Amino acid sequence: MVWKKLKNKISLKTFGFLLVSCLLSSCYSFTGSSLSPEMKTVKINTFPNNAANNLPTLSQEFTVALQNRFLQRTTLKGAVENPDLLIEGEITDYNITPTSIGSPTTTTQGTTIEAMQNKLTITVKVHYENKIDPSLNFDRTYSDEAVFNSDLDLNTIETAQVKIVNERIINKIYNDIVANW
């Protein structure tokens, strides 16, 4: 008898929770997307690396990650010719600079001051064309950075740091084109 009452209470609570969840989820809808249903195709050209400090794999890594973002998170299909959306540009800066300085140490050659942290900065110029709604076209520059300890071997961590910065820049580009916030 007690089990039956407890079972009914649990079922009633579960039903109530599901009902409230359904009501709340039906009240929210994603608006503000600039991707209209007429938009079917996108073309993302290779972003050449024109930065003075050139990382040989940066162009390919950035371009492929940007293409993957749009093809995996939208209903757009890749196009070779006459796309509804065109995204192109160039990598204009790739730089690693010290951001903080450590305590001076005295060696037999004299006093040495070393960087405690370094900062990787990547800057990308983007040209965006929307053939369905040309009022959304833009030319913008995106930049982001990652800070890392200078005592780490750059050859070991550079790929991971580049991936972090690329992801941040791609998020900004994607949000400006798709989310239209």
PDB file of C-alpha atoms in Angstrom:
ATOM      1  CA  MET A   1       0.000   0.000   0.000  1.00  0.00           C
ATOM      2  CA  VAL A   2       2.772   2.447   0.930  1.00  0.00           C
ATOM      3  CA  TRP A   3       4.685   1.492  -2.220  1.00  0.00           C
ATOM      4  CA  LYS A   4       1.629   2.251  -4.398  1.00  0.00           C
ATOM      5  CA  LYS A   5       1.198   5.747  -2.844  1.00  0.00           C
ATOM      6  CA  LEU A   6       4.921   6.489  -3.233  1.00  0.00           C
ATOM      7  CA  LYS A   7       4.832   5.288  -6.836  1.00  0.00           C
ATOM      8  CA  ASN A   8       1.846   7.555  -7.596  1.00  0.00           C
ATOM      9  CA  LYS A   9       3.616  10.565  -6.010  1.00  0.00           C
ATOM     10  CA  ILE A  10       6.753   9.926  -8.053  1.00  0.00           C
ATOM     11  CA  SER A  11       4.731   9.536 -11.247  1.00  0.00           C
ATOM     12  CA  LEU A  12       2.817  12.737 -10.512  1.00  0.00           C
ATOM     13  CA  LYS A  13       6.046  14.650  -9.823  1.00  0.00           C
ATOM     14  CA  THR A  14       7.652  13.268 -12.987  1.00  0.00           C
ATOM     15  CA  PHE A  15       4.600  14.203 -15.036  1.00  0.00           C
ATOM     16  CA  GLY A  16       4.570  17.715 -13.542  1.00  0.00           C
ATOM     17  CA  PHE A  17       8.270  18.182 -14.238  1.00  0.00           C
ATOM     18  CA  LEU A  18       7.872  17.038 -17.844  1.00  0.00           C
ATOM     19  CA  LEU A  19       4.861  19.303 -18.351  1.00  0.00           C
ATOM     20  CA  VAL A  20       6.691  22.370 -17.024  1.00  0.00           C
ATOM     21  CA  SER A  21       9.782  21.514 -19.098  1.00  0.00           C
ATOM     22  CA  CYS A  22       7.721  21.239 -22.269  1.00  0.00           C
ATOM     23  CA  LEU A  23       5.943  24.518 -21.596  1.00  0.00           C
ATOM     24  CA  LEU A  24       9.185  26.377 -20.918  1.00  0.00           C
ATOM     25  CA  SER A  25      10.958  24.967 -23.954  1.00  0.00           C
ATOM     26  CA  SER A  26       8.070  25.900 -26.229  1.00  0.00           C
ATOM     27  CA  CYS A  27       8.257  29.511 -25.011  1.00  0.00           C
ATOM     28  CA  TYR A  28      11.857  29.938 -26.156  1.00  0.00           C
ATOM     29  CA  SER A  29      12.877  30.112 -29.746  1.00  0.00           C
ATOM     30  CA  PHE A  30      16.163  31.146 -31.342  1.00  0.00           C
ATOM     31  CA  THR A  31      15.695  34.385 -33.202  1.00  0.00           C
ATOM     32  CA  GLY A  32      18.086  36.798 -34.788  1.00  0.00           C
ATOM     33  CA  SER A  33      19.659  34.290 -37.151  1.00  0.00           C
ATOM     34  CA  SER A  34      20.652  35.910 -40.396  1.00  0.00           C
ATOM     35  CA  LEU A  35      20.623  32.591 -42.244  1.00  0.00           C
ATOM     36  CA  SER A  36      17.330  32.652 -44.066  1.00  0.00           C
ATOM     37  CA  PRO A  37      15.805  29.439 -45.449  1.00  0.00           C
ATOM     38  CA  GLU A  38      16.791  30.531 -48.986  1.00  0.00           C
ATOM     39  CA  MET A  39      20.470  30.223 -48.046  1.00  0.00           C
ATOM     40  CA  LYS A  40      21.649  26.830 -49.157  1.00  0.00           C
ATOM     41  CA  THR A  41      25.364  27.100 -50.004  1.00  0.00           C
ATOM     42  CA  VAL A  42      28.571  28.553 -48.642  1.00  0.00           C
ATOM     43  CA  LYS A  43      32.053  28.881 -50.083  1.00  0.00           C
ATOM     44  CA  ILE A  44      34.991  29.468 -47.773  1.00  0.00           C
ATOM     45  CA  ASN A  45      38.159  30.243 -49.682  1.00  0.00           C
ATOM     46  CA  THR A  46      41.622  29.498 -48.352  1.00  0.00           C
ATOM     47  CA  PHE A  47      42.888  32.147 -45.958  1.00  0.00           C
ATOM     48  CA  PRO A  48      46.507  32.718 -47.032  1.00  0.00           C
ATOM     49  CA  ASN A  49      49.007  33.388 -44.280  1.00  0.00           C
ATOM     50  CA  ASN A  50      50.443  36.821 -45.090  1.00  0.00           C
ATOM     51  CA  ALA A  51      51.809  37.431 -41.597  1.00  0.00           C
ATOM     52  CA  ALA A  52      55.436  38.471 -41.278  1.00  0.00           C
ATOM     53  CA  ASN A  53      56.063  35.634 -38.812  1.00  0.00           C
ATOM     54  CA  ASN A  54      54.823  32.702 -40.799  1.00  0.00           C
ATOM     55  CA  LEU A  55      53.707  29.398 -39.302  1.00  0.00           C
ATOM     56  CA  PRO A  56      53.579  27.063 -42.332  1.00  0.00           C
ATOM     57  CA  THR A  57      50.482  25.106 -41.266  1.00  0.00           C
ATOM     58  CA  LEU A  58      48.415  28.079 -40.049  1.00  0.00           C
ATOM     59  CA  SER A  59      46.614  28.809 -43.320  1.00  0.00           C
ATOM     60  CA  GLN A  60      45.386  25.258 -43.791  1.00  0.00           C
ATOM     61  CA  GLU A  61      44.481  24.731 -40.120  1.00  0.00           C
ATOM     62  CA  PHE A  62      42.479  27.963 -39.928  1.00  0.00           C
ATOM     63  CA  THR A  63      40.667  27.456 -43.241  1.00  0.00           C
ATOM     64  CA  VAL A  64      39.692  23.836 -42.529  1.00  0.00           C
ATOM     65  CA  ALA A  65      38.470  24.687 -39.010  1.00  0.00           C
ATOM     66  CA  LEU A  66      36.349  27.567 -40.373  1.00  0.00           C
ATOM     67  CA  GLN A  67      34.896  25.368 -43.114  1.00  0.00           C
ATOM     68  CA  ASN A  68      34.096  22.622 -40.612  1.00  0.00           C
ATOM     69  CA  ARG A  69      32.326  25.081 -38.306  1.00  0.00           C
ATOM     70  CA  PHE A  70      29.932  26.225 -41.023  1.00  0.00           C
ATOM     71  CA  LEU A  71      29.353  22.818 -42.598  1.00  0.00           C
ATOM     72  CA  GLN A  72      28.814  21.022 -39.290  1.00  0.00           C
ATOM     73  CA  ARG A  73      26.742  23.601 -37.415  1.00  0.00           C
ATOM     74  CA  THR A  74      24.491  24.907 -40.178  1.00  0.00           C
ATOM     75  CA  THR A  75      22.417  23.335 -42.924  1.00  0.00           C
ATOM     76  CA  LEU A  76      24.614  25.018 -45.543  1.00  0.00           C
ATOM     77  CA  LYS A  77      26.331  22.879 -48.153  1.00  0.00           C
ATOM     78  CA  GLY A  78      29.729  23.614 -49.664  1.00  0.00           C
ATOM     79  CA  ALA A  79      29.730  25.245 -53.100  1.00  0.00           C
ATOM     80  CA  VAL A  80      32.426  25.686 -55.720  1.00  0.00           C
ATOM     81  CA  GLU A  81      30.621  28.306 -57.795  1.00  0.00           C
ATOM     82  CA  ASN A  82      27.943  30.922 -57.170  1.00  0.00           C
ATOM     83  CA  PRO A  83      27.461  30.376 -53.399  1.00  0.00           C
ATOM     84  CA  ASP A  84      24.790  32.137 -51.361  1.00  0.00           C
ATOM     85  CA  LEU A  85      27.474  33.037 -48.804  1.00  0.00           C
ATOM     86  CA  LEU A  86      31.121  33.760 -49.556  1.00  0.00           C
ATOM     87  CA  ILE A  87      33.736  33.968 -46.821  1.00  0.00           C
ATOM     88  CA  GLU A  88      37.325  34.824 -47.666  1.00  0.00           C
ATOM     89  CA  GLY A  89      40.226  36.742 -46.255  1.00  0.00           C
ATOM     90  CA  GLU A  90      43.790  36.492 -45.049  1.00  0.00           C
ATOM     91  CA  ILE A  91      45.838  35.943 -41.918  1.00  0.00           C
ATOM     92  CA  THR A  92      47.619  39.256 -41.385  1.00  0.00           C
ATOM     93  CA  ASP A  93      49.449  38.765 -38.089  1.00  0.00           C
ATOM     94  CA  TYR A  94      51.008  35.893 -36.181  1.00  0.00           C
ATOM     95  CA  ASN A  95      53.116  37.068 -33.288  1.00  0.00           C
ATOM     96  CA  ILE A  96      54.551  35.768 -30.024  1.00  0.00           C
ATOM     97  CA  THR A  97      55.561  38.466 -27.537  1.00  0.00           C
ATOM     98  CA  PRO A  98      56.524  38.518 -23.854  1.00  0.00           C
ATOM     99  CA  THR A  99      53.772  39.807 -21.560  1.00  0.00           C
ATOM    100  CA  SER A 100      55.366  39.716 -18.104  1.00  0.00           C
ATOM    101  CA  ILE A 101      58.931  39.812 -16.905  1.00  0.00           C
ATOM    102  CA  GLY A 102      60.408  37.692 -14.161  1.00  0.00           C
ATOM    103  CA  SER A 103      62.877  38.561 -11.467  1.00  0.00           C
ATOM    104  CA  PRO A 104      66.413  39.364 -12.535  1.00  0.00           C
ATOM    105  CA  THR A 105      68.885  36.531 -12.034  1.00  0.00           C
ATOM    106  CA  THR A 106      72.603  36.989 -11.786  1.00  0.00           C
ATOM    107  CA  THR A 107      74.802  34.709 -13.850  1.00  0.00           C
ATOM    108  CA  THR A 108      78.511  34.711 -14.540  1.00  0.00           C
ATOM    109  CA  GLN A 109      77.770  36.815 -17.655  1.00  0.00           C
ATOM    110  CA  GLY A 110      75.764  39.399 -15.673  1.00  0.00           C
ATOM    111  CA  THR A 111      72.148  40.059 -14.829  1.00  0.00           C
ATOM    112  CA  THR A 112      69.500  38.417 -16.997  1.00  0.00           C
ATOM    113  CA  ILE A 113      65.808  39.254 -17.063  1.00  0.00           C
ATOM    114  CA  GLU A 114      63.536  36.597 -18.509  1.00  0.00           C
ATOM    115  CA  ALA A 115      59.930  36.661 -19.637  1.00  0.00           C
ATOM    116  CA  MET A 116      57.527  34.837 -17.322  1.00  0.00           C
ATOM    117  CA  GLN A 117      54.696  34.648 -19.837  1.00  0.00           C
ATOM    118  CA  ASN A 118      54.359  34.949 -23.583  1.00  0.00           C
ATOM    119  CA  LYS A 119      51.359  35.878 -25.664  1.00  0.00           C
ATOM    120  CA  LEU A 120      50.427  34.403 -29.039  1.00  0.00           C
ATOM    121  CA  THR A 121      48.347  36.795 -31.148  1.00  0.00           C
ATOM    122  CA  ILE A 122      46.670  35.962 -34.455  1.00  0.00           C
ATOM    123  CA  THR A 123      44.854  38.538 -36.601  1.00  0.00           C
ATOM    124  CA  VAL A 124      42.603  37.685 -39.533  1.00  0.00           C
ATOM    125  CA  LYS A 125      40.902  39.956 -42.086  1.00  0.00           C
ATOM    126  CA  VAL A 126      37.532  38.626 -43.267  1.00  0.00           C
ATOM    127  CA  HIS A 127      35.469  39.564 -46.318  1.00  0.00           C
ATOM    128  CA  TYR A 128      31.872  38.285 -46.129  1.00  0.00           C
ATOM    129  CA  GLU A 129      29.322  38.419 -48.941  1.00  0.00           C
ATOM    130  CA  ASN A 130      25.696  37.445 -48.531  1.00  0.00           C
ATOM    131  CA  LYS A 131      24.067  37.186 -51.980  1.00  0.00           C
ATOM    132  CA  ILE A 132      20.574  36.752 -50.516  1.00  0.00           C
ATOM    133  CA  ASP A 133      20.802  39.872 -48.315  1.00  0.00           C
ATOM    134  CA  PRO A 134      23.715  42.145 -49.386  1.00  0.00           C
ATOM    135  CA  SER A 135      23.003  44.534 -46.497  1.00  0.00           C
ATOM    136  CA  LEU A 136      24.712  41.945 -44.248  1.00  0.00           C
ATOM    137  CA  ASN A 137      28.012  42.034 -46.193  1.00  0.00           C
ATOM    138  CA  PHE A 138      31.079  43.139 -44.246  1.00  0.00           C
ATOM    139  CA  ASP A 139      34.856  43.452 -44.121  1.00  0.00           C
ATOM    140  CA  ARG A 140      36.185  43.040 -40.579  1.00  0.00           C
ATOM    141  CA  THR A 141      39.381  42.274 -38.744  1.00  0.00           C
ATOM    142  CA  TYR A 142      39.364  39.678 -35.970  1.00  0.00           C
ATOM    143  CA  SER A 143      42.117  39.134 -33.459  1.00  0.00           C
ATOM    144  CA  ASP A 144      42.603  37.010 -30.379  1.00  0.00           C
ATOM    145  CA  GLU A 145      45.384  35.761 -28.160  1.00  0.00           C
ATOM    146  CA  ALA A 146      46.519  33.052 -25.769  1.00  0.00           C
ATOM    147  CA  VAL A 147      48.944  33.534 -22.897  1.00  0.00           C
ATOM    148  CA  PHE A 148      51.298  30.764 -21.832  1.00  0.00           C
ATOM    149  CA  ASN A 149      54.267  30.312 -19.508  1.00  0.00           C
ATOM    150  CA  SER A 150      57.560  31.105 -21.134  1.00  0.00           C
ATOM    151  CA  ASP A 151      59.309  28.164 -19.500  1.00  0.00           C
ATOM    152  CA  LEU A 152      57.279  25.794 -21.702  1.00  0.00           C
ATOM    153  CA  ASP A 153      58.882  24.560 -24.911  1.00  0.00           C
ATOM    154  CA  LEU A 154      57.277  26.554 -27.736  1.00  0.00           C
ATOM    155  CA  ASN A 155      57.656  23.688 -30.216  1.00  0.00           C
ATOM    156  CA  THR A 156      55.656  21.464 -27.866  1.00  0.00           C
ATOM    157  CA  ILE A 157      52.781  23.832 -27.084  1.00  0.00           C
ATOM    158  CA  GLU A 158      52.528  26.005 -30.198  1.00  0.00           C
ATOM    159  CA  THR A 159      50.011  23.756 -31.986  1.00  0.00           C
ATOM    160  CA  ALA A 160      47.684  23.715 -28.972  1.00  0.00           C
ATOM    161  CA  GLN A 161      47.937  27.488 -28.503  1.00  0.00           C
ATOM    162  CA  VAL A 162      47.232  28.126 -32.191  1.00  0.00           C
ATOM    163  CA  LYS A 163      44.178  25.866 -31.996  1.00  0.00           C
ATOM    164  CA  ILE A 164      42.844  27.827 -29.004  1.00  0.00           C
ATOM    165  CA  VAL A 165      43.275  31.194 -30.730  1.00  0.00           C
ATOM    166  CA  ASN A 166      41.856  29.917 -34.043  1.00  0.00           C
ATOM    167  CA  GLU A 167      38.793  28.581 -32.220  1.00  0.00           C
ATOM    168  CA  ARG A 168      38.167  31.944 -30.557  1.00  0.00           C
ATOM    169  CA  ILE A 169      38.473  33.850 -33.838  1.00  0.00           C
ATOM    170  CA  ILE A 170      36.242  31.351 -35.648  1.00  0.00           C
ATOM    171  CA  ASN A 171      33.614  31.717 -32.885  1.00  0.00           C
ATOM    172  CA  LYS A 172      33.575  35.476 -33.454  1.00  0.00           C
ATOM    173  CA  ILE A 173      33.266  35.108 -37.232  1.00  0.00           C
ATOM    174  CA  TYR A 174      30.549  32.460 -36.925  1.00  0.00           C
ATOM    175  CA  ASN A 175      28.553  34.520 -34.438  1.00  0.00           C
ATOM    176  CA  ASP A 176      28.772  37.648 -36.620  1.00  0.00           C
ATOM    177  CA  ILE A 177      27.507  35.735 -39.660  1.00  0.00           C
ATOM    178  CA  VAL A 178      25.073  33.187 -38.248  1.00  0.00           C
ATOM    179  CA  ALA A 179      23.858  34.526 -34.918  1.00  0.00           C
ATOM    180  CA  ASN A 180      23.656  38.177 -36.014  1.00  0.00           C
ATOM    181  CA  TRP A 181      23.724  39.297 -32.347  1.00  0.00           C
TER     182      TRP A 181
END
